[in-house]
Short mmCIF file of C-alpha atoms and ligand atoms in Angstrom, two decimals:
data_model
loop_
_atom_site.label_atom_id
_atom_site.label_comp_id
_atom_site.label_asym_id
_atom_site.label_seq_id
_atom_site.Cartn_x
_atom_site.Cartn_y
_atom_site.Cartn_z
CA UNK A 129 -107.28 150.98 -164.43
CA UNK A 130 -106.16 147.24 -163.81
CA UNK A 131 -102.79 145.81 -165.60
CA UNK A 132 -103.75 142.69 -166.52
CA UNK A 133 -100.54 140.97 -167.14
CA UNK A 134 -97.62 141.74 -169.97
CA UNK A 135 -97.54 141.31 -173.66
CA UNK A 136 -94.54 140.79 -176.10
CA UNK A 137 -95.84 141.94 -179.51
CA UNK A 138 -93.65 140.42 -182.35
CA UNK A 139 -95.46 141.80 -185.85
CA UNK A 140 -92.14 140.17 -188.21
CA UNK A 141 -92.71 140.35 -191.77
CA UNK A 142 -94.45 141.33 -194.66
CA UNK A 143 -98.65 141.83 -193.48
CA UNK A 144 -97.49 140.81 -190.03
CA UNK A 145 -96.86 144.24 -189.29
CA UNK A 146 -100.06 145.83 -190.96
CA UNK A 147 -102.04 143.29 -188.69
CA UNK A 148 -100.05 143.49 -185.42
CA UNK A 149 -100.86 148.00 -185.52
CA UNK A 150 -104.57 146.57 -185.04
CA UNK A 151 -104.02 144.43 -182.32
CA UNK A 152 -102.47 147.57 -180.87
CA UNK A 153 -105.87 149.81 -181.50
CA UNK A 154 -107.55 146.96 -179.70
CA UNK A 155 -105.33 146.89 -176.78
CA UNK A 156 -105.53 150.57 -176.73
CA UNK A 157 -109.28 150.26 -176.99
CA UNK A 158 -109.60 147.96 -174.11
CA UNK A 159 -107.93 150.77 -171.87
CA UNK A 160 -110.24 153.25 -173.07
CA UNK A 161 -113.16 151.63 -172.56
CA UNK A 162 -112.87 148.70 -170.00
CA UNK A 163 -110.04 150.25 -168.21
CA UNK A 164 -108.22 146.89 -168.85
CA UNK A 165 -104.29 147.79 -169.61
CA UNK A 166 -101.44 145.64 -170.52
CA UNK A 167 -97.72 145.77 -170.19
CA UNK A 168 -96.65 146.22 -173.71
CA UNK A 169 -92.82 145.51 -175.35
CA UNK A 170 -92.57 144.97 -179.16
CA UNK A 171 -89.32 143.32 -180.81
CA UNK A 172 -88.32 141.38 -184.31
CA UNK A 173 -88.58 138.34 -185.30
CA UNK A 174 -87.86 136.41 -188.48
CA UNK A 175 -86.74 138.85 -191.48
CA UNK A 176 -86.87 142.32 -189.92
CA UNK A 177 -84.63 140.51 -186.97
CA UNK A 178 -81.86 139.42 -189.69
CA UNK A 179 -81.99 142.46 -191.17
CA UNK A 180 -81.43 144.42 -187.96
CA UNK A 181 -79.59 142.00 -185.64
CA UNK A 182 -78.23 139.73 -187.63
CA UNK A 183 -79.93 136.88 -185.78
CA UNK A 184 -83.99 135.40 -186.67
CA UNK A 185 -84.68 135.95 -182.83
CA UNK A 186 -81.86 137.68 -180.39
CA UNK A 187 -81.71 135.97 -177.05
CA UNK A 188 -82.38 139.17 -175.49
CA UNK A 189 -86.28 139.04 -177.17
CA UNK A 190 -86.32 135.35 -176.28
CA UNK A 191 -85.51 136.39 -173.21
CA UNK A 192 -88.67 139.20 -172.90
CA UNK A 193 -91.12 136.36 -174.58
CA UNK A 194 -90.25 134.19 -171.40
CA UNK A 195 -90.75 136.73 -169.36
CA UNK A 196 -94.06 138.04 -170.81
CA UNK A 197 -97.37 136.07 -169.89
CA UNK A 198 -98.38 136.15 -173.49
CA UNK A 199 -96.37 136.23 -177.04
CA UNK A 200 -98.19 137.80 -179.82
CA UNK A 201 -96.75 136.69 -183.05
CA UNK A 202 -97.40 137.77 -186.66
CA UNK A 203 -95.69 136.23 -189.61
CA UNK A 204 -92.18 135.74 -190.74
CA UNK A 205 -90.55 135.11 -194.29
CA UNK A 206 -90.20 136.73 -197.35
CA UNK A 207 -88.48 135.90 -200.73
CA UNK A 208 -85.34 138.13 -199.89
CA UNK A 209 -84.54 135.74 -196.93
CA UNK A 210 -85.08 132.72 -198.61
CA UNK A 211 -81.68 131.34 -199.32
CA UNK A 212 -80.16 131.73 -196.13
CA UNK A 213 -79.24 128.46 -194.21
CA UNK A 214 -81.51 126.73 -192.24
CA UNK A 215 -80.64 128.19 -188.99
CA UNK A 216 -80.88 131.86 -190.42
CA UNK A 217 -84.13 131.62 -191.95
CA UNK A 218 -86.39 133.71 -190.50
CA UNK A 219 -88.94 130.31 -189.44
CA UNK A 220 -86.17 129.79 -187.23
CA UNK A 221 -87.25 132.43 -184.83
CA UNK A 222 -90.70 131.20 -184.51
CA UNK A 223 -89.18 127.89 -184.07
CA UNK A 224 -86.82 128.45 -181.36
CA UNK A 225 -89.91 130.78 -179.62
CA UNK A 226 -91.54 127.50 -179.96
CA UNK A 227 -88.93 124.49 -178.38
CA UNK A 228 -87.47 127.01 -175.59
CA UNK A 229 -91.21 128.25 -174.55
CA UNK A 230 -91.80 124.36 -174.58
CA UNK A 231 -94.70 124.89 -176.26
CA UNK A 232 -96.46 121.30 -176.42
CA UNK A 233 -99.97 121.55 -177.03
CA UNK A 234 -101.14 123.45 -180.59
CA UNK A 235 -104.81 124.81 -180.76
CA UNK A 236 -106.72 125.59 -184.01
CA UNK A 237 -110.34 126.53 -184.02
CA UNK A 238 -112.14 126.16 -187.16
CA UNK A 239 -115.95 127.96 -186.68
CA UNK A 240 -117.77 129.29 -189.79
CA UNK A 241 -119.39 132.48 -189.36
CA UNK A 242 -122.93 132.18 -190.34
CA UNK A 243 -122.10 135.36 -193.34
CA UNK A 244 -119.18 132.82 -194.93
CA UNK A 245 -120.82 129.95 -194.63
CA UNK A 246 -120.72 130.28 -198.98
CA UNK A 247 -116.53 130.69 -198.70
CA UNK A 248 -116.29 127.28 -197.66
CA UNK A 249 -116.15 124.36 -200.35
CA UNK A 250 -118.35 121.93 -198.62
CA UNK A 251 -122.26 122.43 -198.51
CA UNK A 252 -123.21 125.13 -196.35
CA UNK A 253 -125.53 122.59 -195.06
CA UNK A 254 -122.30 120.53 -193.28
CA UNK A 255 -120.34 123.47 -192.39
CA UNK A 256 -123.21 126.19 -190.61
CA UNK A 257 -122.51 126.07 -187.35
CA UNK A 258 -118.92 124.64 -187.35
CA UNK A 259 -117.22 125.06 -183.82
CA UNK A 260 -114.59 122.73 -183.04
CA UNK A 261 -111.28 122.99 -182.11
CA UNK A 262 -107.95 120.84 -182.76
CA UNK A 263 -105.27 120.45 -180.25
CA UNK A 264 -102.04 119.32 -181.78
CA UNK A 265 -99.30 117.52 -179.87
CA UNK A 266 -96.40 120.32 -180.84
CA UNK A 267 -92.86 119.11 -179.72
CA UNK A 268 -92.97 115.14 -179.65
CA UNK A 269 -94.05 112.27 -182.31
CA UNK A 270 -92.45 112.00 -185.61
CA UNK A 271 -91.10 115.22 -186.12
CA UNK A 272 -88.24 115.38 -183.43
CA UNK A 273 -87.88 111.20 -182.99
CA UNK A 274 -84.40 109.10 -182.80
CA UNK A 275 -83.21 108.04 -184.51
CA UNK A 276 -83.58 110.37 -187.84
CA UNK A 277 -81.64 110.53 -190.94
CA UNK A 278 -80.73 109.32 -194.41
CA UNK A 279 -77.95 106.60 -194.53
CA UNK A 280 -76.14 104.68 -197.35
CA UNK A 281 -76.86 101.08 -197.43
CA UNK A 282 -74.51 100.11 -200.18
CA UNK A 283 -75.38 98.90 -203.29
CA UNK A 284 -76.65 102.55 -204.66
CA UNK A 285 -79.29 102.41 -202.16
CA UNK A 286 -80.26 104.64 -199.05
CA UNK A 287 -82.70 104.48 -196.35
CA UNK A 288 -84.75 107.69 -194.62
CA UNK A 289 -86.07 107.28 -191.33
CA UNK A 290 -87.74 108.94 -188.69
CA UNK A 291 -89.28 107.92 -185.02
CA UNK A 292 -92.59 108.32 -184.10
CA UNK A 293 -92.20 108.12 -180.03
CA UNK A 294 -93.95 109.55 -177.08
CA UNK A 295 -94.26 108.63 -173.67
CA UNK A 296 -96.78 108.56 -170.89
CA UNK A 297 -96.31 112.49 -169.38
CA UNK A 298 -95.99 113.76 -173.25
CA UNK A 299 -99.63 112.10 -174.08
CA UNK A 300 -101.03 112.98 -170.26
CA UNK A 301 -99.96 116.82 -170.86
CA UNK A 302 -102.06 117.63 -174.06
CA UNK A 303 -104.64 115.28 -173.34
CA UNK A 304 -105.10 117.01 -170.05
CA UNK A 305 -105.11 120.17 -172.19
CA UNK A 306 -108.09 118.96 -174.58
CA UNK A 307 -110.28 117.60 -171.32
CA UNK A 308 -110.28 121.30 -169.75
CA UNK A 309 -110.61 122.93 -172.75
CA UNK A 310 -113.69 120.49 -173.44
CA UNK A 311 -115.13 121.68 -170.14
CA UNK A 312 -115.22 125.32 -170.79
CA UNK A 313 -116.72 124.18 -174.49
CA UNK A 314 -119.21 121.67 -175.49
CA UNK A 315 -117.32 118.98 -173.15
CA UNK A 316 -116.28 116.23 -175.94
CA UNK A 317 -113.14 115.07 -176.59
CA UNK A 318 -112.60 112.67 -179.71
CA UNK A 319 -108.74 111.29 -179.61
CA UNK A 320 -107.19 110.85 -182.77
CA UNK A 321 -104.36 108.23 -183.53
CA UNK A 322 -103.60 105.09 -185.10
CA UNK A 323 -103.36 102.29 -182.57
CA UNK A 324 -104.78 99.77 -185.09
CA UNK A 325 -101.33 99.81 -186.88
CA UNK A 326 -99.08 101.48 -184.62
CA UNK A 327 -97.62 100.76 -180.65
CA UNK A 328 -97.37 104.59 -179.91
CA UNK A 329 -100.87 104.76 -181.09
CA UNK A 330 -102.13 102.14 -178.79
CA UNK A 331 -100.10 103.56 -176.15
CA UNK A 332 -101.85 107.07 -176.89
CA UNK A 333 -104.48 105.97 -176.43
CA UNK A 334 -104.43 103.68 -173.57
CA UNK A 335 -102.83 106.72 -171.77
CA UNK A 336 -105.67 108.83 -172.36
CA UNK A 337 -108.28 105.90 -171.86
CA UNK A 338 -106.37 105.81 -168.35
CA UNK A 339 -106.32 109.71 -167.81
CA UNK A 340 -109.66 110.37 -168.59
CA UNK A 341 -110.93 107.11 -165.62
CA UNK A 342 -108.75 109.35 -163.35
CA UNK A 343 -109.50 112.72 -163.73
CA UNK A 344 -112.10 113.81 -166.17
CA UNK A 345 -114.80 111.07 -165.87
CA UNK A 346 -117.58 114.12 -166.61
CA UNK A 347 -116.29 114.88 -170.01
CA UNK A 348 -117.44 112.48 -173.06
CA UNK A 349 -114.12 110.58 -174.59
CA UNK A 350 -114.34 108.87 -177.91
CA UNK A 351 -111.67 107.39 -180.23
CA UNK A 352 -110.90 107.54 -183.61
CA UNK A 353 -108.36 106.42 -186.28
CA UNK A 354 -106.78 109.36 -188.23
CA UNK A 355 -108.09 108.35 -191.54
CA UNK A 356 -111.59 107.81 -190.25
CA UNK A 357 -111.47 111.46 -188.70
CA UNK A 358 -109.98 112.77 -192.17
CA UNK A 359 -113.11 111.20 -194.10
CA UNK A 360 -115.32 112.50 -191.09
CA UNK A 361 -113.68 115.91 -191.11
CA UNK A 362 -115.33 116.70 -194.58
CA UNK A 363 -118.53 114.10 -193.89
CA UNK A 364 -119.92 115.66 -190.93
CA UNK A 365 -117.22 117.80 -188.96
CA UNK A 366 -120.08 119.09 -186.49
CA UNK A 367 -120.04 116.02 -184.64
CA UNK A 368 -116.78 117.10 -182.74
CA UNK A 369 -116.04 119.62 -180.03
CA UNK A 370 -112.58 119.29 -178.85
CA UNK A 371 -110.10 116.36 -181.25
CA UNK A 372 -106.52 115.64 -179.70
CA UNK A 373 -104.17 114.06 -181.88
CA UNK A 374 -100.24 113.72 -182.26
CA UNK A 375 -98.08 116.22 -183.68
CA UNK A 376 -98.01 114.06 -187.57
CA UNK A 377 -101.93 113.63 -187.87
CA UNK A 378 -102.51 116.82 -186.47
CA UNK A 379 -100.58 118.54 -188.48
CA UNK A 380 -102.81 117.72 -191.33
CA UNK A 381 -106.19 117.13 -189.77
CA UNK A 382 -106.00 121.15 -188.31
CA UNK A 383 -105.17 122.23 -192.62
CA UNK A 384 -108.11 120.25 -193.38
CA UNK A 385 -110.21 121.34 -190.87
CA UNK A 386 -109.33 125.13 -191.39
CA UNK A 387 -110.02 124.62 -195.12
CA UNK A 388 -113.59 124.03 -194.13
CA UNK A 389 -114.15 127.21 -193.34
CA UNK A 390 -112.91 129.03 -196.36
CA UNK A 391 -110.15 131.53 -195.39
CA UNK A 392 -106.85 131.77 -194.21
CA UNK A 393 -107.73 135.27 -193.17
CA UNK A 394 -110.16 134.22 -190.13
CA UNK A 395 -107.93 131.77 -188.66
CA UNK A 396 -106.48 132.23 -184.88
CA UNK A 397 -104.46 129.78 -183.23
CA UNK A 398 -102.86 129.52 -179.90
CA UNK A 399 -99.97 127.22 -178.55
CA UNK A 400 -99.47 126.85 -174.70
CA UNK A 401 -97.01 125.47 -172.55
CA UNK A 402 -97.03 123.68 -169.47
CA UNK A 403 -98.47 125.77 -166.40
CA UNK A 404 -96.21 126.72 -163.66
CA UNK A 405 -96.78 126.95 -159.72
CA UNK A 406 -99.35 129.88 -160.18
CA UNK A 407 -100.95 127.99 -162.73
CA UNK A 408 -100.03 129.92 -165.53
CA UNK A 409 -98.67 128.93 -168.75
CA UNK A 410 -96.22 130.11 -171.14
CA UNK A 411 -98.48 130.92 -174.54
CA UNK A 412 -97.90 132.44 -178.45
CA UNK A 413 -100.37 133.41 -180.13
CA UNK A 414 -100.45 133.73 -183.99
CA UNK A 415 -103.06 133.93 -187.74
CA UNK A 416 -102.46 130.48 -189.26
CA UNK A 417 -101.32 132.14 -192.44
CA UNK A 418 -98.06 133.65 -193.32
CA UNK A 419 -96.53 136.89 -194.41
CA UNK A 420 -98.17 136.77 -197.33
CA UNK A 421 -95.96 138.98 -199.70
CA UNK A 422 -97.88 138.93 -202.32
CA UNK A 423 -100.18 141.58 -200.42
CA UNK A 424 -97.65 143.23 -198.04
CA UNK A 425 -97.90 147.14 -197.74
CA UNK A 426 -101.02 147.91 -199.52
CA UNK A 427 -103.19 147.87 -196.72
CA UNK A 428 -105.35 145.20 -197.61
CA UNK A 429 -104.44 142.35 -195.85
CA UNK A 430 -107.43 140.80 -193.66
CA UNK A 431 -106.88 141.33 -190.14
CA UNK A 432 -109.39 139.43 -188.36
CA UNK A 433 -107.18 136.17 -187.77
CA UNK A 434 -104.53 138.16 -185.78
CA UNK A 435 -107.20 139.97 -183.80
CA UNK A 436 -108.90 136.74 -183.22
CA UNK A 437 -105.26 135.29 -182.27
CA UNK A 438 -105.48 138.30 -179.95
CA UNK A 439 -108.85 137.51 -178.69
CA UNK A 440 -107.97 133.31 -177.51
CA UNK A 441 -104.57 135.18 -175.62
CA UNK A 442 -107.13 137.61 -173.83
CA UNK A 443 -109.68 134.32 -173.07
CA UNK A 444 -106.59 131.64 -172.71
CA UNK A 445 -103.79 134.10 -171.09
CA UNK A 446 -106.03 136.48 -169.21
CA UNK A 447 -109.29 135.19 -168.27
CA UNK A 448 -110.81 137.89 -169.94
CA UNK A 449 -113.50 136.08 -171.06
CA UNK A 450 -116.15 139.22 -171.38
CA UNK A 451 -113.47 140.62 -173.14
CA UNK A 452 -113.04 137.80 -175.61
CA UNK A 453 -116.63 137.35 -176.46
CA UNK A 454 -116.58 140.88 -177.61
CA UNK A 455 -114.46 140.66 -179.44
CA UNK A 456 -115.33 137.53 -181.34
CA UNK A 457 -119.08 138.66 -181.23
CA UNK A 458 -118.11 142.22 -182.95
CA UNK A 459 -116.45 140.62 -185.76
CA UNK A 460 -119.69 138.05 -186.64
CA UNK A 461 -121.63 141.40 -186.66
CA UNK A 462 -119.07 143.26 -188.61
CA UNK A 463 -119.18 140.49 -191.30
CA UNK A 464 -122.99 139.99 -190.96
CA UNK A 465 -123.41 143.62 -192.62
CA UNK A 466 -121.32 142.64 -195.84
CA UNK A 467 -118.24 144.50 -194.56
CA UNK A 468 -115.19 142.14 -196.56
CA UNK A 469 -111.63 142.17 -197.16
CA UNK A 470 -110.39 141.38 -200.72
CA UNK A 471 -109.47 137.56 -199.55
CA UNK A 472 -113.12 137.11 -198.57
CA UNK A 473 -114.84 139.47 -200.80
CA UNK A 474 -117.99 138.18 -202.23
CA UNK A 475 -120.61 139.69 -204.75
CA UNK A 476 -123.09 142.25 -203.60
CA UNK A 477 -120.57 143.07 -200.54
CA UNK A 478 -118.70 145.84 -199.42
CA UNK A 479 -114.75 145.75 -200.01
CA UNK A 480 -112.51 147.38 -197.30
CA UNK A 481 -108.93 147.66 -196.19
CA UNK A 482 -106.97 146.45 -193.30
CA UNK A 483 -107.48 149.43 -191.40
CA UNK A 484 -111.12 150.02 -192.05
CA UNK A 485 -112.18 146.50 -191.38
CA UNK A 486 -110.58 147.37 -187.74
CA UNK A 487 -112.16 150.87 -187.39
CA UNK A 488 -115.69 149.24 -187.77
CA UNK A 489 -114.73 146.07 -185.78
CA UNK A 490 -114.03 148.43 -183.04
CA UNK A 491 -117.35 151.01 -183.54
CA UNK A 492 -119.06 147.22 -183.07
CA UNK A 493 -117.36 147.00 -179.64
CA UNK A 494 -118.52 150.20 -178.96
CA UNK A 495 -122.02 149.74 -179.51
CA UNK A 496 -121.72 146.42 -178.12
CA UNK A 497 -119.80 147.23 -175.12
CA UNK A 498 -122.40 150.38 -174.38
P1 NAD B 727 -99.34 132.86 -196.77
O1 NAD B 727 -100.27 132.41 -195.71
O2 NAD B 727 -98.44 133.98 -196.41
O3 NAD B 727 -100.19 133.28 -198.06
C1 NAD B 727 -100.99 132.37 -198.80
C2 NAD B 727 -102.04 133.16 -199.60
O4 NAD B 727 -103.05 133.64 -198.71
C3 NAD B 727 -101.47 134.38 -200.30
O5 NAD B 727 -102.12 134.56 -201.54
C4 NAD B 727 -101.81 135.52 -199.38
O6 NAD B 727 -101.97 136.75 -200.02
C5 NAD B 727 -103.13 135.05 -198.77
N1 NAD B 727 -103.26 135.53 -197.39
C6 NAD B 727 -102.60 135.08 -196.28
N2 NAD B 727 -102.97 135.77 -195.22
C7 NAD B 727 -103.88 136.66 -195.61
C8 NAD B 727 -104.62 137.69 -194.94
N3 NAD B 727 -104.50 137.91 -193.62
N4 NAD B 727 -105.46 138.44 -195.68
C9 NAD B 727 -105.61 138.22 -197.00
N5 NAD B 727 -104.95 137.29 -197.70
C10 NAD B 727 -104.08 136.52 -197.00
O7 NAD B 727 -98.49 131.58 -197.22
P2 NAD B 727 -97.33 131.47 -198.31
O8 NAD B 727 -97.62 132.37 -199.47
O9 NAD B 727 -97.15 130.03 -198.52
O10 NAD B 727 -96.03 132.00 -197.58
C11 NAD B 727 -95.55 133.34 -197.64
C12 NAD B 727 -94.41 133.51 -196.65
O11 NAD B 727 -94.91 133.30 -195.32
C13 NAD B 727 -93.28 132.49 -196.85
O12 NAD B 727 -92.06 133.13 -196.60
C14 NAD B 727 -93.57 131.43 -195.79
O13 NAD B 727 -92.40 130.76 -195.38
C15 NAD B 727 -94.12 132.28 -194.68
N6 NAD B 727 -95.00 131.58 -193.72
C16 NAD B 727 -94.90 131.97 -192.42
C17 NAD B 727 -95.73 131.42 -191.48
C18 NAD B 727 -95.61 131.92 -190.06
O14 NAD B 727 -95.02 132.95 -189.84
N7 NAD B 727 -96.18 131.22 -189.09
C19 NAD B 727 -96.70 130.49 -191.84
C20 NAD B 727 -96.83 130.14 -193.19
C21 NAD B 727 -95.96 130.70 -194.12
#
């Protein structure tokens, strides 16, 4: 038996807890049957934290989550938390987990499995096929610019503004993140901004025109302007591999881009910091979608997005690539024999529960892994 590195599991709220115990039957599965283990600690975040500690994150689990080489995060929020100050919400956890980790660069697959290719709204003649993946700027731009803030300029008027900045090293670090990324994928990167209207656009992408001569000449580099890549997004998203955009544009480009492939359910993402001397980088891992209340405790809450979350920490975290391709491959199977969740349930299909769809994704391991 190997250890192949430690794992914080944060489940949080409502489903987040229902899909984190399946992550947990995988990890125990990959013991059993690779002889892969894991360091394992679990703590609270967001509402089950308040509840319990008084705090949306206690330093001493922000301590464990920079200790651990990989953060596995559910979902936080509920209604009953909802009123609390801003600081004391239970987002707040996930974004302190977020600035302290320095976690800069945001990724978001969006692939359609061949047996949804009817969930999405677009043709499935656009979407079959759909790999690409978004890399988000996560801690600069727009969002966290000075000057910010809403001032009185007399005469019963006010004025709102933010700053969209970045500098050199902030555009160098995620670009740099979307070339290698490219070269373990279909080695394209498109980058995203707006440089026909905006300096820190221009300087984007300048700075990645000027990293890309340097260092990754082999990978294909193309530009394009946000709105263009919106429009393209739902014309013909298959011409892109890897896109790498600012924190504003991606923000919305990776919701429109997930929406292409139907459900909230199926999508993983991943967000990494910078790597240290060993070449390892601080990483959370999390479904796109929330705690979904609405759903909570009954068991039926799709869990393929958190595994799949699981599956990019075990290829991104732990170079378990064999690993990760099992994984991914079992659930295309799984879905392939009508096996569905209520969120993706379709006529003539099979409905299941959380903990069924897991059983079987596993049994597909098994016979996969045999
Ligand atoms: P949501 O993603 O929780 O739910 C949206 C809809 O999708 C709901 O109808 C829900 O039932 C469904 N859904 C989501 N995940 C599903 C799954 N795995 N299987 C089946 N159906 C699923 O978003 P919301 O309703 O806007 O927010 C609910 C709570 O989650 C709020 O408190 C919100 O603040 C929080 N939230 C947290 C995160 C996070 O933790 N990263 C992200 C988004 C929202």
């Amino acid at each position: 038996m190997s250890v192949a590195g430690s794992l914080l599991l944060l489940p949080g709220d409502g489903i987040g807890p229902e899909v984190m115990r399946q992550v947990r039957r995988v990890i125990d599965w990959m013991a059993r049957r690779r002889g892969i283990e894991f360091a394992i600690e679990e703590g609270l975040v967001g509402g089950a934290a308040i509840d319990a500690q008084g705090t949306p994150l206690a330093d001493a689990t922000m301590e464990k989550a920079q200790a651990a080489d990989a953060v596995i995060f559910g979902a936080v929020g509920g209604a009953k938390w909802e009123g609390l100050g801003f600081d004391m919400r239970p987002e707040a956890g996930l974004l302190r987990l977020r600035k302290e980790m320095d976690l800069f660069a945001n990724l978001r697959p969006a692939v359609v499995f061949d047996a949804l290719v009817d969930a999405s709204t677009l043709k499935p003649d656009v979407v079959r096929g759909l790999d690409l993946m978004i890399i988000r700027e996560l801690t600069g731009g727009v969002y966290f610019g000075e000057p910010r803030g809403i001032s009185d300029i007399g005469k019963g008027q006010r004025r709102g503004i933010n700053t969209q900045v970045y500098t050199t090293a902030e555009i160098h670090r995620v670009a740099r993140v979307a070339f290698e990324l490219a070269r373990k994928r279909g080695n394209k990167v498109c980058s995203v901004e707006k440089h026909n209207v905006m300096e820190s656009g221009l300087l984007w992408k300048e700075e990645v025109i000027a990293l890309h001569q340097k260092e990754y000449q082999d990978v294909e580099l193309s530009h394009m302007l946000a709105d263009a890549c919106a429009m393209q997004l739902v014309r013909n998203p298959r011409q892109f591999d890897v896109i790498v955009t600012d924190n504003l544009f991606g923000d919305m480009l990776s919701d429109e881009a997930a929406m292409l492939t139907g459900s909230i359910g199926m999508l993983p993402s991943a967000s990494l910091g910078a790597p240290d001397a060993n070449g390892k980088r601080k990483a959370l891992y999390e479904p796109v979608h929330g705690s979904a209340p609405d759903i909570a405790g009954r068991d039926i809450a799709n869990p393929i997005a958190m595994l799949l979350s699981f599956g990019m920490a075990l290829r991104w975290s732990f170079d378990l690539h064999a690993e990760a391709d099992l994984l991914e491959r079992a659930v295309q199977n799984v879905l392939k024999t009508g096996m569905r969740t209520a969120d993706i349930m379709q006529p003539g299909m099979a409905r299941c529960s959380t903990s069924v769809m897991a059983d079987t994704i596993m049994r597909e391991m098994d016979k996969l892994a045999a």
